[in-house]
CSV table of C-alpha atoms in Angstrom, one decimal:
chain,number,residue,atom,x,y,z
A,364,MET,CA,-18.1,-13.1,-18.0
A,365,LYS,CA,-19.2,-12.4,-14.4
A,366,VAL,CA,-16.5,-10.8,-13.2
A,367,LEU,CA,-16.5,-10.1,-9.0
A,368,TRP,CA,-13.7,-8.8,-6.8
A,369,ILE,CA,-13.5,-9.2,-3.8
A,370,THR,CA,-11.6,-5.9,-1.9
A,371,ASN,CA,-10.2,-5.0,0.9
A,372,THR,CA,-12.4,-1.9,0.6
A,373,GLN,CA,-14.7,-0.5,-2.0
A,374,VAL,CA,-13.4,0.4,-5.3
A,375,LYS,CA,-15.0,2.9,-7.0
A,376,ASN,CA,-13.9,4.5,-10.1
A,377,ASP,CA,-13.3,8.2,-9.0
A,378,VAL,CA,-9.7,9.4,-8.4
A,379,ASN,CA,-11.3,12.6,-6.4
A,380,ASP,CA,-11.7,10.4,-3.7
A,381,CYS,CA,-9.2,10.6,-1.6
A,382,LYS,CA,-10.3,7.7,0.9
A,383,LYS,CA,-8.7,5.5,-1.7
A,384,PHE,CA,-5.3,6.7,-2.2
A,385,ARG,CA,-3.8,3.8,-0.4
A,386,GLU,CA,-5.3,1.0,-3.1
A,387,GLY,CA,-5.1,3.5,-6.4
A,388,TRP,CA,-4.3,0.0,-8.2
A,389,LEU,CA,-7.3,-1.2,-7.9
A,390,THR,CA,-9.3,1.6,-9.7
A,391,GLY,CA,-6.7,1.8,-12.9
A,392,ALA,CA,-7.8,-2.0,-13.0
A,393,LEU,CA,-11.4,-1.4,-12.4
A,394,GLU,CA,-11.1,1.7,-15.0
A,395,PHE,CA,-9.8,-0.6,-17.5
A,396,LEU,CA,-12.3,-3.8,-16.6
A,397,LEU,CA,-15.2,-1.4,-17.5
A,398,THR,CA,-14.3,-0.2,-20.7
A,399,ASN,CA,-15.4,-4.0,-21.7
A,400,GLN,CA,-19.1,-4.5,-22.6
A,401,ASN,CA,-18.2,-8.6,-22.1
A,402,ILE,CA,-17.9,-8.2,-18.8
A,403,GLN,CA,-20.5,-8.0,-15.8
A,404,PHE,CA,-18.4,-6.2,-12.6
A,405,SER,CA,-19.2,-7.2,-9.2
A,406,ASN,CA,-16.9,-6.4,-6.0
A,407,ALA,CA,-17.1,-7.5,-2.6
A,408,PHE,CA,-15.7,-6.0,0.6
A,409,PRO,CA,-16.2,-5.6,4.1
A,410,ASN,CA,-17.7,-3.6,6.0
A,411,GLY,CA,-17.6,-3.5,10.3
A,412,ARG,CA,-20.9,-2.5,10.1
A,413,LYS,CA,-23.5,-4.7,8.3
A,414,ALA,CA,-23.6,-7.2,5.4
A,415,ASP,CA,-25.5,-4.7,2.9
A,416,MET,CA,-26.0,-5.2,-1.0
A,417,GLU,CA,-26.4,-1.8,-3.2
A,418,ASN,CA,-26.3,-1.5,-7.8
A,419,ASN,CA,-24.4,2.0,-9.0
A,420,SER,CA,-24.4,1.9,-11.8
A,421,ASN,CA,-22.8,-0.6,-13.8
A,422,ILE,CA,-21.1,-2.1,-10.2
A,423,HIS,CA,-22.9,-4.8,-8.3
A,424,TYR,CA,-21.0,-4.4,-4.5
A,425,TYR,CA,-22.0,-6.3,-1.7
A,426,SER,CA,-21.1,-6.0,1.8
A,427,PHE,CA,-19.7,-8.8,3.9
A,428,TYR,CA,-20.3,-8.1,7.8
A,429,TYR,CA,-15.7,-7.8,9.6
A,430,ASN,CA,-14.2,-5.7,11.4
A,431,MET,CA,-10.3,-6.1,9.8
A,432,MET,CA,-9.8,-5.0,13.6
A,433,SER,CA,-10.2,-8.1,14.8
A,434,MET,CA,-7.5,-10.7,15.7
A,435,LYS,CA,-9.7,-13.7,15.3
A,436,TYR,CA,-11.1,-15.6,12.3
A,437,ASN,CA,-14.5,-15.8,12.4
A,438,LYS,CA,-15.7,-18.9,10.6
A,439,ASN,CA,-19.2,-16.8,10.1
A,440,LEU,CA,-16.8,-14.8,7.3
A,441,TYR,CA,-17.7,-18.6,5.2
A,442,GLU,CA,-21.0,-18.4,5.3
A,443,GLN,CA,-21.6,-14.8,4.3
A,444,ILE,CA,-19.3,-15.4,1.2
A,445,LYS,CA,-20.3,-18.7,0.5
A,446,MET,CA,-23.8,-16.8,-0.1
A,447,ILE,CA,-22.6,-13.7,-2.8
A,448,TYR,CA,-21.3,-16.7,-4.6
A,449,GLN,CA,-24.4,-18.2,-4.5
A,450,ASP,CA,-26.0,-14.9,-5.6
A,451,PHE,CA,-23.5,-13.9,-8.2
A,452,ASP,CA,-22.9,-17.3,-9.5
A,453,PRO,CA,-19.3,-15.8,-10.5
A,454,ASP,CA,-17.0,-16.7,-13.6
A,455,ILE,CA,-14.5,-15.1,-11.3
A,456,ILE,CA,-13.3,-15.3,-7.8
A,457,HIS,CA,-10.7,-12.2,-8.1
A,458,ILE,CA,-9.0,-12.1,-4.4
A,459,TRP,CA,-6.6,-9.1,-3.6
A,460,GLY,CA,-4.6,-9.3,-1.1
A,461,THR,CA,-3.8,-11.8,1.9
A,462,GLU,CA,-4.0,-9.6,3.9
A,463,PHE,CA,-6.9,-10.6,5.9
A,464,PHE,CA,-9.0,-13.1,7.4
A,465,HIS,CA,-11.8,-12.6,4.3
A,466,THR,CA,-8.9,-13.9,1.5
A,467,TYR,CA,-8.8,-17.2,3.9
A,468,ALA,CA,-12.8,-18.1,3.8
A,469,ALA,CA,-13.4,-16.8,0.4
A,470,THR,CA,-11.3,-19.4,-1.2
A,471,GLU,CA,-12.8,-22.0,2.2
A,472,ALA,CA,-15.7,-20.7,-0.1
A,473,ALA,CA,-14.8,-21.4,-3.6
A,474,LYS,CA,-14.5,-25.4,-2.1
A,475,SER,CA,-16.7,-26.1,-0.6
A,476,LEU,CA,-18.7,-24.7,-3.9
A,477,ASN,CA,-16.1,-26.9,-6.5
A,478,LEU,CA,-15.2,-23.0,-7.2
A,479,GLN,CA,-11.5,-22.6,-6.5
A,480,LYS,CA,-10.2,-23.2,-10.1
A,481,ARG,CA,-12.7,-20.1,-11.2
A,482,VAL,CA,-10.4,-18.6,-7.7
A,483,ILE,CA,-7.4,-15.7,-8.7
A,484,ILE,CA,-5.5,-14.5,-5.7
A,485,ASN,CA,-3.6,-11.3,-6.5
A,486,ILE,CA,-1.1,-10.4,-3.8
A,487,GLN,CA,-0.7,-6.8,-2.8
A,488,GLY,CA,2.2,-7.5,0.3
A,489,ILE,CA,2.7,-10.3,2.4
A,490,ILE,CA,1.0,-9.8,5.5
A,491,SER,CA,3.4,-13.4,7.6
A,492,LYS,CA,6.7,-11.0,6.5
A,493,CYS,CA,5.7,-7.7,7.0
A,494,GLY,CA,5.0,-9.2,10.6
A,495,GLN,CA,8.8,-9.8,10.3
A,496,HIS,CA,9.9,-6.5,9.3
A,497,TYR,CA,7.5,-5.0,11.7
A,498,MET,CA,10.1,-4.0,14.4
A,499,LEU,CA,12.7,-3.2,12.7
A,500,GLY,CA,14.8,0.5,13.8
A,501,ILE,CA,12.1,0.4,17.0
A,502,GLU,CA,13.3,-3.6,18.7
A,503,GLU,CA,13.6,-0.8,22.4
A,504,LEU,CA,9.4,0.2,21.5
A,505,LYS,CA,8.3,-4.0,21.5
A,506,TRP,CA,7.6,-4.3,24.9
A,507,ARG,CA,7.3,-0.3,26.1
A,508,ARG,CA,2.6,1.1,25.5
A,509,THR,CA,1.3,4.4,26.5
A,510,LEU,CA,-1.6,4.7,28.6
A,511,ILE,CA,-3.7,4.6,26.4
A,512,GLU,CA,-2.3,1.9,24.1
A,513,ILE,CA,-3.0,0.0,27.4
A,514,ILE,CA,-6.8,1.2,27.8
A,515,LYS,CA,-7.4,0.8,24.6
A,516,LYS,CA,-5.5,-3.1,24.1
A,517,ARG,CA,-3.2,-1.6,21.2
A,518,GLY,CA,1.2,-1.6,21.0
A,519,LEU,CA,3.5,-2.4,18.6
A,520,LYS,CA,4.1,-5.9,20.3
A,521,ARG,CA,-0.1,-6.3,19.5
A,522,GLU,CA,0.3,-4.7,16.3
A,523,GLU,CA,3.1,-7.1,15.0
A,524,GLU,CA,1.2,-10.9,16.6
A,525,SER,CA,-1.7,-9.6,14.6
A,526,PHE,CA,0.8,-9.4,11.3
A,527,LYS,CA,2.0,-12.7,12.4
A,528,ARG,CA,-1.3,-14.1,13.2
A,529,ARG,CA,-3.2,-13.1,9.8
A,530,GLY,CA,0.1,-14.4,7.8
A,531,GLU,CA,-1.2,-18.2,9.3
A,532,PHE,CA,-4.4,-17.8,7.5
A,533,GLU,CA,-2.5,-16.4,4.9
A,534,ARG,CA,-0.4,-19.1,4.1
A,535,LYS,CA,-3.8,-21.0,4.6
A,536,ALA,CA,-5.0,-19.4,1.8
A,537,LEU,CA,-2.0,-20.0,-0.4
A,538,LYS,CA,-2.1,-23.7,0.0
A,539,ASN,CA,-6.1,-23.4,-1.3
A,540,ALA,CA,-4.5,-21.5,-4.2
A,541,SER,CA,-4.5,-22.9,-7.6
A,542,HIS,CA,-3.4,-19.6,-9.1
A,543,VAL,CA,-1.6,-16.2,-8.2
A,544,VAL,CA,-0.9,-12.8,-9.8
A,545,GLY,CA,1.8,-11.1,-8.6
A,546,ARG,CA,4.5,-8.7,-10.2
A,547,THR,CA,7.9,-9.1,-8.3
A,548,THR,CA,10.7,-11.6,-8.1
A,549,TRP,CA,10.3,-10.6,-4.2
A,550,ASP,CA,6.5,-12.0,-3.8
A,551,LYS,CA,7.0,-14.5,-6.6
A,552,ALA,CA,9.9,-16.2,-3.9
A,553,CYS,CA,7.2,-15.6,-1.2
A,554,VAL,CA,3.9,-17.9,-2.8
A,555,THR,CA,5.7,-20.0,-4.3
A,556,GLN,CA,7.8,-21.6,-1.3
A,557,ILE,CA,4.6,-21.2,1.2
A,558,ASN,CA,3.0,-23.7,-2.2
A,559,PRO,CA,5.2,-24.7,-5.2
A,560,LEU,CA,1.8,-26.5,-6.8
A,561,LEU,CA,-0.2,-22.4,-7.3
A,562,GLU,CA,1.0,-22.0,-10.4
A,563,TYR,CA,2.6,-17.8,-10.8
A,564,HIS,CA,0.9,-15.2,-13.1
A,565,TYR,CA,2.8,-12.0,-13.7
A,566,GLY,CA,1.2,-9.1,-13.5
A,567,GLY,CA,1.2,-5.6,-14.1
A,568,GLU,CA,-0.4,-2.9,-11.9
A,569,ILE,CA,-2.1,0.0,-13.2
A,570,MET,CA,-2.3,2.8,-12.0
A,571,ARG,CA,-5.0,5.7,-11.2
A,572,SER,CA,-5.6,7.8,-14.8
A,573,PRO,CA,-4.8,11.0,-13.5
A,574,PHE,CA,-0.4,9.7,-13.5
A,575,TYR,CA,-1.0,8.9,-17.3
A,576,ASP,CA,-0.9,12.5,-19.3
A,577,GLU,CA,0.8,14.2,-20.5
A,578,MET,CA,2.4,17.0,-17.7
A,579,LYS,CA,5.4,15.5,-17.4
A,580,TRP,CA,8.3,16.4,-14.1
A,581,ASP,CA,11.1,19.6,-14.2
A,582,VAL,CA,13.6,20.0,-12.8
A,583,ARG,CA,13.2,23.7,-13.0
A,584,LYS,CA,9.6,24.0,-11.8
A,585,CYS,CA,9.9,22.0,-8.5
A,586,GLU,CA,10.2,22.9,-5.0
A,587,LYS,CA,13.9,23.0,-4.6
A,588,TYR,CA,14.7,21.4,-1.1
A,589,THR,CA,11.1,19.4,-0.6
A,590,ILE,CA,10.7,15.5,-0.5
A,591,PHE,CA,7.6,14.1,-1.0
A,592,ILE,CA,6.2,10.5,1.0
A,593,SER,CA,2.8,9.2,0.6
A,594,GLN,CA,2.0,7.1,3.0
A,595,ALA,CA,3.6,7.0,6.9
A,596,THR,CA,1.0,6.6,9.2
A,597,TYR,CA,2.4,3.0,10.6
A,598,PRO,CA,6.2,2.1,11.1
A,599,ILE,CA,6.6,-0.6,8.2
A,600,LYS,CA,6.1,2.8,6.2
A,601,GLY,CA,9.9,3.9,7.9
A,602,LEU,CA,9.7,7.6,9.0
A,603,HIS,CA,11.5,6.5,12.1
A,604,PHE,CA,14.2,6.3,9.3
A,605,LEU,CA,13.0,9.6,7.3
A,606,VAL,CA,13.2,11.7,10.6
A,607,ASP,CA,17.1,10.0,11.3
A,608,ALA,CA,18.4,11.3,7.5
A,609,LEU,CA,16.1,14.9,7.9
A,610,ILE,CA,17.9,15.3,10.7
A,611,LEU,CA,21.2,15.0,8.5
A,612,ILE,CA,20.0,17.2,5.6
A,613,LYS,CA,19.0,19.7,7.1
A,614,ASP,CA,22.7,20.2,8.5
A,615,CYS,CA,23.2,21.1,4.9
A,616,PHE,CA,20.5,22.3,3.4
A,617,PRO,CA,18.4,24.6,6.8
A,618,HIS,CA,15.3,25.0,4.8
A,619,VAL,CA,14.2,21.5,3.5
A,620,MET,CA,11.1,20.2,3.6
A,621,LEU,CA,9.4,16.6,4.6
A,622,ASN,CA,6.0,16.9,3.1
A,623,ILE,CA,3.8,13.9,4.2
A,624,ALA,CA,0.5,12.8,2.3
A,625,ALA,CA,-0.6,11.4,6.3
A,626,GLU,CA,-2.4,13.0,8.8
A,627,LYS,CA,-0.8,14.6,11.6
A,628,ILE,CA,0.7,11.7,14.2
A,629,PHE,CA,0.2,14.3,16.7
A,630,GLU,CA,-2.8,16.0,16.4
A,631,LYS,CA,-5.1,16.6,19.4
A,632,ASN,CA,-8.0,14.3,19.1
A,633,SER,CA,-11.3,16.2,18.4
A,634,ARG,CA,-13.5,14.3,21.5
A,635,PHE,CA,-11.2,15.5,23.4
A,636,PRO,CA,-10.0,19.0,22.9
A,637,PHE,CA,-8.7,20.6,26.1
A,638,VAL,CA,-6.5,16.9,26.7
A,639,ASN,CA,-3.2,17.2,25.8
A,640,ALA,CA,-2.3,15.8,22.6
A,641,TYR,CA,1.0,14.0,24.1
A,642,MET,CA,-1.1,12.0,27.0
A,643,LEU,CA,-3.6,9.8,23.7
A,644,MET,CA,-0.1,9.1,21.6
A,645,GLY,CA,0.6,5.8,20.6
A,646,ILE,CA,4.4,4.5,22.0
A,647,TYR,CA,5.1,5.3,18.2
A,648,GLU,CA,4.6,8.1,17.5
A,649,ARG,CA,5.9,9.7,21.1
A,650,TYR,CA,8.8,8.4,20.0
A,651,LEU,CA,9.0,10.2,16.9
A,652,TYR,CA,7.4,12.8,17.5
A,653,LYS,CA,10.0,13.8,21.0
A,654,LYS,CA,12.8,12.6,17.9
A,655,ILE,CA,11.1,15.2,16.1
A,656,CYS,CA,11.2,18.1,19.2
A,657,ASP,CA,14.9,17.3,19.9
A,658,ASN,CA,16.0,18.1,16.4
A,659,ASN,CA,14.3,21.2,16.0
A,660,LEU,CA,12.2,19.4,13.2
A,661,TRP,CA,8.8,21.1,13.3
A,662,ASP,CA,9.4,23.9,10.6
A,663,ASN,CA,11.0,21.1,8.3
A,664,ILE,CA,8.4,18.1,8.2
A,665,ASN,CA,4.6,19.3,6.8
A,666,PHE,CA,1.9,17.1,7.1
A,667,LEU,CA,-1.3,17.4,4.3
A,668,GLY,CA,-4.5,15.2,4.8
A,669,GLY,CA,-5.3,12.7,3.0
A,670,LEU,CA,-4.8,13.0,-0.3
A,671,SER,CA,-6.8,12.1,-3.9
A,672,ALA,CA,-5.4,11.0,-7.3
A,673,VAL,CA,-5.7,14.5,-8.3
A,674,GLN,CA,-4.0,16.4,-5.0
A,675,MET,CA,-1.0,13.5,-4.8
A,676,LYS,CA,0.0,14.3,-9.1
A,677,GLU,CA,0.8,17.5,-7.3
A,678,GLN,CA,2.5,17.1,-5.1
A,679,TYR,CA,5.1,14.8,-6.7
A,680,LEU,CA,5.3,17.4,-9.1
A,681,LYS,CA,5.8,20.2,-7.2
A,682,ALA,CA,8.4,17.1,-4.7
A,683,ASN,CA,12.6,17.7,-6.2
A,684,VAL,CA,12.8,14.2,-4.7
A,685,VAL,CA,10.1,11.0,-3.7
A,686,VAL,CA,10.9,9.0,-1.6
A,687,SER,CA,10.1,5.3,-0.5
A,688,THR,CA,11.3,4.2,3.0
A,689,SER,CA,9.7,1.3,3.6
A,690,THR,CA,11.4,-1.3,6.0
A,691,ILE,CA,9.1,-3.8,3.5
A,692,GLU,CA,7.4,-4.0,0.5
A,693,ASN,CA,6.0,-6.0,-2.7
A,694,SER,CA,5.9,-2.9,-5.2
A,695,SER,CA,5.1,0.5,-3.4
A,696,ASN,CA,2.9,2.3,-5.6
A,697,SER,CA,3.8,5.7,-5.3
A,698,ILE,CA,7.6,4.6,-6.6
A,699,THR,CA,6.0,4.0,-10.1
A,700,GLU,CA,3.2,7.2,-9.9
A,701,ALA,CA,6.7,8.9,-8.9
A,702,MET,CA,8.3,7.6,-11.9
A,703,LEU,CA,5.6,8.1,-14.6
A,704,LEU,CA,5.4,11.5,-14.0
A,705,GLY,CA,9.6,11.9,-14.2
A,706,VAL,CA,9.5,12.6,-10.4
A,707,PRO,CA,13.4,11.2,-8.9
A,708,VAL,CA,12.9,9.0,-6.8
A,709,VAL,CA,14.8,7.4,-3.7
A,710,GLY,CA,14.1,4.5,-2.7
A,711,SER,CA,15.3,1.4,0.6
A,712,TYR,CA,16.2,-1.6,-1.2
A,713,VAL,CA,13.6,-3.8,0.8
A,714,GLY,CA,11.4,-6.5,-1.1
A,715,GLY,CA,10.3,-5.9,-5.2
A,716,SER,CA,11.7,-2.0,-5.2
A,717,PRO,CA,14.9,-2.8,-6.8
A,718,ASP,CA,12.7,-4.9,-10.1
A,719,LEU,CA,11.0,-1.1,-10.1
A,720,ILE,CA,14.8,1.3,-9.7
A,721,GLU,CA,17.8,0.3,-11.3
A,722,HIS,CA,20.7,1.4,-8.9
A,723,LYS,CA,22.5,5.2,-10.2
A,724,ALA,CA,19.6,5.0,-13.6
A,725,SER,CA,16.2,5.2,-12.5
A,726,GLY,CA,16.6,6.1,-9.1
A,727,PHE,CA,18.5,5.4,-6.5
A,728,LEU,CA,18.7,3.0,-3.7
A,729,TYR,CA,19.8,2.9,0.0
A,730,PRO,CA,19.9,-0.4,3.0
A,731,CYS,CA,17.2,0.7,4.4
A,732,ASP,CA,18.8,0.6,8.6
A,733,GLU,CA,21.1,3.6,6.8
A,734,PRO,CA,19.5,6.4,6.8
A,735,TYR,CA,23.0,8.2,5.8
A,736,MET,CA,22.7,6.4,2.4
A,737,LEU,CA,18.8,7.7,2.0
A,738,ALA,CA,19.8,11.7,3.3
A,739,TYR,CA,23.4,10.9,0.5
A,740,TYR,CA,21.3,10.2,-2.1
A,741,VAL,CA,18.7,12.7,-1.3
A,742,MET,CA,21.4,15.6,-1.6
A,743,GLU,CA,22.7,14.0,-4.3
A,744,ILE,CA,19.5,15.0,-6.6
A,745,PHE,CA,19.4,18.6,-4.8
A,746,ASN,CA,23.6,19.1,-5.4
A,747,ASN,CA,22.7,18.2,-8.9
A,748,PRO,CA,20.1,18.8,-11.3
A,749,GLY,CA,21.9,17.0,-14.3
A,750,VAL,CA,20.7,14.0,-11.8
A,751,ALA,CA,18.1,14.6,-11.1
A,752,GLU,CA,17.3,14.9,-14.8
A,753,LYS,CA,18.5,12.2,-16.1
A,754,LEU,CA,17.0,9.5,-12.9
A,755,SER,CA,13.6,11.4,-14.2
A,756,ARG,CA,14.2,10.6,-17.7
A,757,ASN,CA,15.2,6.8,-17.8
A,758,ALA,CA,12.4,6.9,-14.6
A,759,GLN,CA,9.8,7.6,-16.7
A,760,ARG,CA,10.8,5.6,-19.3
A,761,CYS,CA,11.3,2.4,-17.4
A,762,ALA,CA,8.2,3.8,-15.6
A,763,LYS,CA,5.7,3.6,-18.3
A,764,GLU,CA,6.7,0.6,-19.8
A,765,ARG,CA,5.8,-1.5,-16.3
A,766,ALA,CA,2.2,0.3,-16.1
A,767,ASP,CA,1.2,0.1,-19.6
A,768,ILE,CA,-2.6,0.4,-19.0
A,769,LYS,CA,-3.1,-1.4,-23.3
A,770,LYS,CA,-0.5,-4.4,-22.1
A,771,ASN,CA,-1.4,-5.0,-18.0
A,772,GLY,CA,-4.8,-4.8,-19.0
A,773,MET,CA,-5.1,-7.0,-22.0
A,774,LEU,CA,-2.8,-9.6,-19.6
A,775,LEU,CA,-5.5,-10.4,-17.1
A,776,LEU,CA,-8.1,-10.1,-19.7
A,777,GLU,CA,-6.5,-13.1,-21.1
A,778,LEU,CA,-6.3,-14.9,-17.4
A,779,TYR,CA,-9.2,-14.5,-17.6
A,780,GLU,CA,-10.7,-16.3,-20.7
A,781,GLN,CA,-7.7,-18.7,-19.5
A,782,LEU,CA,-10.3,-19.5,-17.0
A,783,ASN,CA,-13.1,-18.9,-16.9
A,784,ASN,CA,-12.4,-21.7,-20.8
């Protein structure tokens, strides 16, 4: 069976690659599929420099030229992806994600070659819904821009518009779809409202291999009063709400530490080291910077940079609690990874998160725009090791069932075989 994956980034079977920590579920699924000798696997992905082809062990790679920051749909995407179909002649076309224009181009190219029945769209996030929640909690910043954002034609309003524009093509792609794979009540509601005729298939995610070994979080060995968050690079991840919660937590726990798996967003630009870093910030970064300064939080926040799967695991196990503060989310990778290790989790009650966390049993849920409740639940874990241990046990049991490698891998293979017959 010839399987072509179309993804937002090149997929490599390498858990030590720090650049892939955002889409770790792809690595987990790839590891499983490569154990099947009956699959000839290929991966097509966008490249902002040039289109290309390469062979790497048992994976054939295609790249198509596409600037993912573009606000406009490029019709050339259709022709490039059509050529990939003609060259590889796939039995299954598995498109991961609907967030970018190339998903629509891939569905249109499949229609032109009468391959649409071989197409599966895997839901990651729903970009049209993300656009609706993009400015939550920072509405006053919507029309403001710094000088650097004016020069570079960027800003929060433009980012929000980009989400909404891509959402229009997401809707078109889903209306072209016959088969969609999802995993939460939220993503099922979203896609079936867009296209009631599509066939929805449940497909659980497979995490990266380091999260399946026998190591387990231990309340006695973790670093007390530490919080870990896996992403915080743009407003949807809710860092502004987390900083508000941190202000409250610090009143009771002065030495609390927030570790963030992201590059420091206030760092000086390496190309212009003598320019004031504040001048090079966007409006969201300035907003956070001022809030951190005003509340004397610099000694309580640590940006760790991009982390590999192994490094992420180390940080989870060190943490007293893992938080997910997104203003919208489908199924947070970090929630599942943390739960597999038995780390207590506090997550915002948004999107598909209620399908992952049972409130007060396997974690805590709070309204995403109520940082005082986030602070309350974090401090509940800090103050009560018994509560933390109970959440840890239940979380690990639930996550192992939800992210079972064999079960989820077989579901995917069965779907491929169903569509190939």
